[in-house]
mmCIF file of C-alpha atoms in Angstrom:
data_model
loop_
_atom_site.group_PDB
_atom_site.id
_atom_site.type_symbol
_atom_site.label_atom_id
_atom_site.label_comp_id
_atom_site.label_asym_id
_atom_site.label_seq_id
_atom_site.Cartn_x
_atom_site.Cartn_y
_atom_site.Cartn_z
ATOM 1 C CA ALA A 149 2.109 -11.159 -8.776
ATOM 2 C CA GLN A 150 2.540 -12.001 -4.740
ATOM 3 C CA SER A 151 4.615 -14.581 -4.083
ATOM 4 C CA VAL A 152 7.214 -15.306 -0.887
ATOM 5 C CA THR A 153 10.271 -18.065 -1.770
ATOM 6 C CA GLN A 154 11.730 -19.840 1.415
ATOM 7 C CA PRO A 155 14.331 -21.530 -0.025
ATOM 8 C CA ASP A 156 15.923 -23.290 3.129
ATOM 9 C CA ILE A 157 12.959 -26.341 4.501
ATOM 10 C CA HIS A 158 14.742 -27.648 7.526
ATOM 11 C CA ILE A 159 16.978 -25.879 9.261
ATOM 12 C CA THR A 160 19.474 -27.558 11.857
ATOM 13 C CA VAL A 161 21.320 -25.566 14.699
ATOM 14 C CA SER A 162 22.886 -25.965 17.638
ATOM 15 C CA GLU A 163 21.297 -24.828 21.447
ATOM 16 C CA GLY A 164 23.498 -21.165 21.884
ATOM 17 C CA ALA A 165 23.711 -20.568 18.336
ATOM 18 C CA SER A 166 22.702 -17.525 16.216
ATOM 19 C CA LEU A 167 20.500 -18.392 13.006
ATOM 20 C CA GLU A 168 19.141 -16.893 10.133
ATOM 21 C CA LEU A 169 16.137 -17.828 8.000
ATOM 22 C CA ARG A 170 15.435 -16.374 4.809
ATOM 23 C CA CYS A 171 13.171 -14.986 2.565
ATOM 24 C CA ASN A 172 12.067 -13.186 -0.510
ATOM 25 C CA TYR A 173 9.352 -11.443 -1.328
ATOM 26 C CA SER A 174 8.315 -10.023 -4.648
ATOM 27 C CA TYR A 175 5.951 -6.878 -4.913
ATOM 28 C CA GLY A 176 5.580 -3.858 -7.190
ATOM 29 C CA ALA A 177 4.893 -1.715 -4.537
ATOM 30 C CA THR A 178 6.005 -1.505 -0.821
ATOM 31 C CA PRO A 179 4.751 -4.536 1.133
ATOM 32 C CA TYR A 180 3.513 -5.506 4.577
ATOM 33 C CA LEU A 181 5.460 -7.725 5.812
ATOM 34 C CA PHE A 182 5.409 -11.149 8.034
ATOM 35 C CA TRP A 183 7.039 -13.454 9.976
ATOM 36 C CA TYR A 184 4.902 -15.897 11.897
ATOM 37 C CA VAL A 185 5.818 -18.946 14.089
ATOM 38 C CA GLN A 186 3.912 -22.336 13.851
ATOM 39 C CA SER A 187 4.748 -24.556 17.303
ATOM 40 C CA PRO A 188 2.694 -28.467 16.761
ATOM 41 C CA GLY A 189 -0.401 -29.072 16.531
ATOM 42 C CA GLN A 190 -0.535 -24.471 17.331
ATOM 43 C CA GLY A 191 -1.979 -22.208 14.868
ATOM 44 C CA LEU A 192 0.137 -18.946 13.458
ATOM 45 C CA GLN A 193 1.864 -17.118 15.969
ATOM 46 C CA LEU A 194 2.737 -13.636 14.713
ATOM 47 C CA LEU A 195 7.182 -13.173 15.385
ATOM 48 C CA LEU A 196 6.536 -9.789 13.779
ATOM 49 C CA LYS A 197 5.679 -7.658 11.063
ATOM 50 C CA TYR A 198 7.280 -5.146 8.594
ATOM 51 C CA PHE A 199 4.571 -1.409 7.093
ATOM 52 C CA SER A 200 7.329 1.438 7.180
ATOM 53 C CA GLY A 201 10.322 3.086 8.332
ATOM 54 C CA ASP A 202 12.930 1.079 10.859
ATOM 55 C CA THR A 203 14.066 -1.135 8.289
ATOM 56 C CA LEU A 204 14.722 -3.679 10.858
ATOM 57 C CA VAL A 205 12.420 -4.226 13.829
ATOM 58 C CA GLN A 206 11.840 -5.426 17.036
ATOM 59 C CA GLY A 207 9.752 -9.018 17.874
ATOM 60 C CA ILE A 208 8.294 -11.685 20.319
ATOM 61 C CA LYS A 209 10.839 -13.569 21.587
ATOM 62 C CA GLY A 210 14.353 -12.501 21.181
ATOM 63 C CA PHE A 211 13.472 -12.447 17.402
ATOM 64 C CA GLU A 212 14.324 -10.025 14.596
ATOM 65 C CA ALA A 213 13.869 -9.331 10.961
ATOM 66 C CA GLU A 214 15.658 -7.161 8.292
ATOM 67 C CA PHE A 215 13.708 -5.411 5.223
ATOM 68 C CA LYS A 216 16.179 -4.760 2.758
ATOM 69 C CA ARG A 217 14.423 -2.839 -0.358
ATOM 70 C CA SER A 218 16.988 -3.624 -2.681
ATOM 71 C CA GLN A 219 16.966 -7.061 -1.459
ATOM 72 C CA SER A 220 14.000 -8.477 -2.508
ATOM 73 C CA SER A 221 14.312 -9.313 1.640
ATOM 74 C CA PHE A 222 13.481 -9.473 4.789
ATOM 75 C CA ASN A 223 15.179 -11.927 6.740
ATOM 76 C CA LEU A 224 14.436 -13.261 10.372
ATOM 77 C CA ARG A 225 17.947 -13.554 12.724
ATOM 78 C CA LYS A 226 18.291 -14.216 16.472
ATOM 79 C CA PRO A 227 21.460 -14.720 18.484
ATOM 80 C CA SER A 228 20.912 -17.747 20.297
ATOM 81 C CA VAL A 229 18.321 -19.906 19.925
ATOM 82 C CA HIS A 230 16.467 -21.862 22.711
ATOM 83 C CA TRP A 231 15.682 -25.816 21.418
ATOM 84 C CA SER A 232 11.637 -24.565 22.613
ATOM 85 C CA ASP A 233 12.385 -22.559 19.541
ATOM 86 C CA ALA A 234 12.399 -25.692 17.520
ATOM 87 C CA ALA A 235 9.573 -24.578 15.395
ATOM 88 C CA GLU A 236 7.935 -23.988 11.358
ATOM 89 C CA TYR A 237 8.563 -20.292 10.707
ATOM 90 C CA PHE A 238 6.524 -19.204 7.972
ATOM 91 C CA CYS A 239 6.931 -15.421 6.551
ATOM 92 C CA ALA A 240 4.459 -13.810 4.245
ATOM 93 C CA VAL A 241 3.917 -10.202 2.342
ATOM 94 C CA GLY A 242 -0.099 -9.074 2.546
ATOM 95 C CA VAL A 243 -0.795 -6.020 0.424
ATOM 96 C CA GLY A 244 -3.525 -2.824 0.825
ATOM 97 C CA GLY A 245 -5.943 -1.716 -1.282
ATOM 98 C CA SER A 246 -9.522 -3.711 -1.332
ATOM 99 C CA THR A 247 -7.604 -6.939 0.180
ATOM 100 C CA LEU A 248 -6.487 -5.904 3.398
ATOM 101 C CA GLY A 249 -5.378 -8.855 5.548
ATOM 102 C CA ARG A 250 -4.793 -11.559 2.143
ATOM 103 C CA LEU A 251 -1.146 -12.599 3.160
ATOM 104 C CA TYR A 252 0.327 -14.491 0.827
ATOM 105 C CA PHE A 253 2.928 -17.590 2.585
ATOM 106 C CA GLY A 254 5.853 -19.164 1.460
ATOM 107 C CA ARG A 255 6.219 -23.093 2.311
ATOM 108 C CA GLY A 256 7.754 -22.468 5.820
ATOM 109 C CA THR A 257 11.062 -23.255 7.267
ATOM 110 C CA GLN A 258 11.319 -26.766 10.204
ATOM 111 C CA LEU A 259 13.510 -25.833 11.968
ATOM 112 C CA THR A 260 15.435 -28.231 14.081
ATOM 113 C CA VAL A 261 17.165 -27.171 17.482
ATOM 114 C CA TRP A 262 19.562 -29.812 18.912
ATOM 115 C CA PRO A 263 20.873 -29.434 22.275
ATOM 116 C CA ASP B 105 -5.231 -18.665 23.460
ATOM 117 C CA SER B 106 -4.713 -16.058 20.455
ATOM 118 C CA GLY B 107 -9.147 -15.399 21.482
ATOM 119 C CA VAL B 108 -9.920 -17.283 17.782
ATOM 120 C CA THR B 109 -11.692 -19.989 18.588
ATOM 121 C CA GLN B 110 -12.244 -23.104 15.655
ATOM 122 C CA THR B 111 -14.852 -26.613 15.832
ATOM 123 C CA PRO B 112 -13.749 -28.441 15.972
ATOM 124 C CA LYS B 113 -10.614 -29.720 16.609
ATOM 125 C CA HIS B 114 -10.213 -32.127 14.437
ATOM 126 C CA LEU B 115 -13.000 -34.140 12.102
ATOM 127 C CA ILE B 116 -12.814 -37.279 10.078
ATOM 128 C CA THR B 117 -15.127 -37.787 7.371
ATOM 129 C CA ALA B 118 -16.023 -39.721 3.954
ATOM 130 C CA THR B 119 -15.874 -38.739 0.327
ATOM 131 C CA GLY B 120 -18.669 -36.480 -0.994
ATOM 132 C CA GLN B 121 -20.166 -35.719 2.635
ATOM 133 C CA ARG B 122 -19.978 -32.252 3.363
ATOM 134 C CA VAL B 123 -19.027 -30.665 6.748
ATOM 135 C CA THR B 124 -18.949 -27.152 8.422
ATOM 136 C CA LEU B 125 -16.164 -25.704 10.203
ATOM 137 C CA ARG B 126 -17.050 -22.818 12.503
ATOM 138 C CA CYS B 127 -14.793 -20.024 13.711
ATOM 139 C CA SER B 128 -15.493 -17.223 16.356
ATOM 140 C CA PRO B 129 -13.119 -14.643 15.974
ATOM 141 C CA ARG B 130 -11.056 -12.239 18.832
ATOM 142 C CA SER B 131 -13.981 -9.582 21.023
ATOM 143 C CA GLY B 132 -13.539 -6.781 18.899
ATOM 144 C CA ASP B 133 -12.244 -8.094 15.066
ATOM 145 C CA LEU B 134 -14.763 -7.189 12.618
ATOM 146 C CA SER B 135 -12.656 -9.195 9.627
ATOM 147 C CA VAL B 136 -12.830 -12.968 9.448
ATOM 148 C CA TYR B 137 -10.412 -14.992 6.747
ATOM 149 C CA TRP B 138 -9.696 -18.682 6.059
ATOM 150 C CA TYR B 139 -6.791 -21.010 4.613
ATOM 151 C CA GLN B 140 -6.296 -23.850 4.443
ATOM 152 C CA GLN B 141 -2.961 -25.294 5.121
ATOM 153 C CA SER B 142 -2.387 -28.610 3.162
ATOM 154 C CA LEU B 143 1.354 -30.541 2.276
ATOM 155 C CA ASP B 144 0.487 -30.081 -1.471
ATOM 156 C CA GLN B 145 -0.129 -25.983 -2.173
ATOM 157 C CA GLY B 146 0.773 -24.952 2.045
ATOM 158 C CA LEU B 147 -0.699 -22.287 3.876
ATOM 159 C CA GLN B 148 -3.615 -20.412 0.914
ATOM 160 C CA PHE B 149 -5.830 -17.648 0.833
ATOM 161 C CA LEU B 150 -9.338 -18.746 0.419
ATOM 162 C CA ILE B 151 -12.155 -15.855 2.339
ATOM 163 C CA GLN B 152 -11.960 -13.031 3.487
ATOM 164 C CA TYR B 153 -15.089 -11.335 5.251
ATOM 165 C CA TYR B 154 -15.299 -8.353 6.840
ATOM 166 C CA ASN B 155 -18.998 -7.544 9.609
ATOM 167 C CA GLY B 156 -20.760 -9.859 6.941
ATOM 168 C CA GLU B 157 -19.365 -9.133 3.863
ATOM 169 C CA GLU B 158 -17.244 -11.048 1.818
ATOM 170 C CA ARG B 159 -14.379 -8.520 1.047
ATOM 171 C CA ALA B 160 -11.675 -11.216 -1.109
ATOM 172 C CA LYS B 161 -12.093 -14.897 -2.456
ATOM 173 C CA GLY B 162 -8.635 -16.572 -2.782
ATOM 174 C CA ASN B 163 -8.735 -19.696 -4.069
ATOM 175 C CA ILE B 164 -12.062 -21.162 -2.716
ATOM 176 C CA LEU B 165 -12.193 -24.665 -4.819
ATOM 177 C CA GLU B 166 -17.390 -23.827 -5.704
ATOM 178 C CA ARG B 167 -17.402 -27.325 -3.375
ATOM 179 C CA PHE B 168 -16.137 -24.811 -0.666
ATOM 180 C CA SER B 169 -19.112 -21.946 1.338
ATOM 181 C CA ALA B 170 -18.367 -19.238 4.127
ATOM 182 C CA GLN B 171 -21.187 -17.136 5.100
ATOM 183 C CA GLN B 172 -19.775 -14.437 8.158
ATOM 184 C CA PHE B 173 -23.437 -14.357 10.654
ATOM 185 C CA PRO B 174 -24.789 -11.194 12.509
ATOM 186 C CA ASP B 175 -22.164 -12.222 15.498
ATOM 187 C CA LEU B 176 -19.225 -11.838 14.234
ATOM 188 C CA HIS B 177 -18.947 -15.707 13.413
ATOM 189 C CA SER B 178 -17.587 -17.475 10.531
ATOM 190 C CA GLU B 179 -18.882 -20.838 8.976
ATOM 191 C CA LEU B 180 -17.226 -22.949 5.871
ATOM 192 C CA ASN B 181 -18.597 -24.884 4.958
ATOM 193 C CA LEU B 182 -17.163 -28.146 2.682
ATOM 194 C CA SER B 183 -19.625 -29.731 0.880
ATOM 195 C CA SER B 184 -18.352 -33.437 -1.898
ATOM 196 C CA LEU B 185 -15.439 -33.928 0.463
ATOM 197 C CA GLU B 186 -13.256 -35.387 -1.716
ATOM 198 C CA LEU B 187 -9.628 -37.173 0.093
ATOM 199 C CA GLY B 188 -7.174 -33.849 -1.729
ATOM 200 C CA ASP B 189 -9.609 -32.107 0.603
ATOM 201 C CA SER B 190 -7.738 -33.373 3.486
ATOM 202 C CA ALA B 191 -5.988 -30.385 5.383
ATOM 203 C CA LEU B 192 -5.777 -27.959 8.628
ATOM 204 C CA TYR B 193 -7.750 -25.327 8.113
ATOM 205 C CA PHE B 194 -7.244 -22.089 10.212
ATOM 206 C CA CYS B 195 -9.311 -19.221 10.797
ATOM 207 C CA ALA B 196 -7.744 -15.580 11.167
ATOM 208 C CA SER B 197 -9.054 -12.220 12.402
ATOM 209 C CA SER B 198 -8.394 -8.536 12.785
ATOM 210 C CA ALA B 199 -9.852 -4.649 14.374
ATOM 211 C CA PRO B 200 -11.067 -2.719 12.046
ATOM 212 C CA GLY B 201 -8.060 -0.598 10.510
ATOM 213 C CA GLY B 202 -6.125 -3.939 11.588
ATOM 214 C CA ALA B 203 -3.973 -3.082 8.503
ATOM 215 C CA ASN B 204 -3.759 -7.045 7.538
ATOM 216 C CA VAL B 205 -2.375 -7.348 11.493
ATOM 217 C CA LEU B 206 -4.030 -11.823 11.634
ATOM 218 C CA THR B 207 -4.259 -13.816 14.747
ATOM 219 C CA PHE B 208 -4.773 -17.060 14.174
ATOM 220 C CA GLY B 209 -7.408 -19.442 15.757
ATOM 221 C CA ALA B 210 -5.419 -23.474 16.081
ATOM 222 C CA GLY B 211 -7.569 -24.893 13.342
ATOM 223 C CA SER B 212 -9.708 -27.874 12.119
ATOM 224 C CA ARG B 213 -7.900 -30.729 10.735
ATOM 225 C CA LEU B 214 -10.211 -32.787 8.058
ATOM 226 C CA THR B 215 -9.340 -35.676 7.577
ATOM 227 C CA VAL B 216 -11.605 -37.457 4.149
ATOM 228 C CA LEU B 217 -10.767 -40.577 3.857
#
């Protein structure tokens, strides 16, 4: 069965520091991979996605993520965090076929940014 | 504004009651998805519709039902509500051939007292 693990429930970083949020997935084939961000009282906004091709993908707001098949990972990175990046981040895996569009989400990582 | 509209934003009701949540997808999107976000379960897929037809069903309780209308808006009906149904309910939509790229609405927060 498909599953997504985000090992870090809460991460605190200082503004300007680099960031890496971890995501591991379990799926038998090559999945579609996503990172979403949720600010308080807001819906989920897509940061970036991986379907195929280059394993390093660029997203909005200066985020990037790298797909590593051997490690079943899709970690999110940002070289310099801004205070406005404080939010909850969700990794998700999508499967194709008749269930196109169904996403399996991790439990999320809450990011706190110190000024 | 994501283009996916959900109403109401907040809803408080009592156990045993029935509520209806409404979702209007982005213009041109044919698929609508419903997700439930709770502290216990995280984000759980409930159900997907494509152009009026049910496409996939997830962890949706029998007390819950949904439909997608000819104008493509969707409604999620929750009945015989229990305290544990308190959650944030998200609707999302995707374009034809959109390959899992979901756009989410802001959600409807349901509180059952």
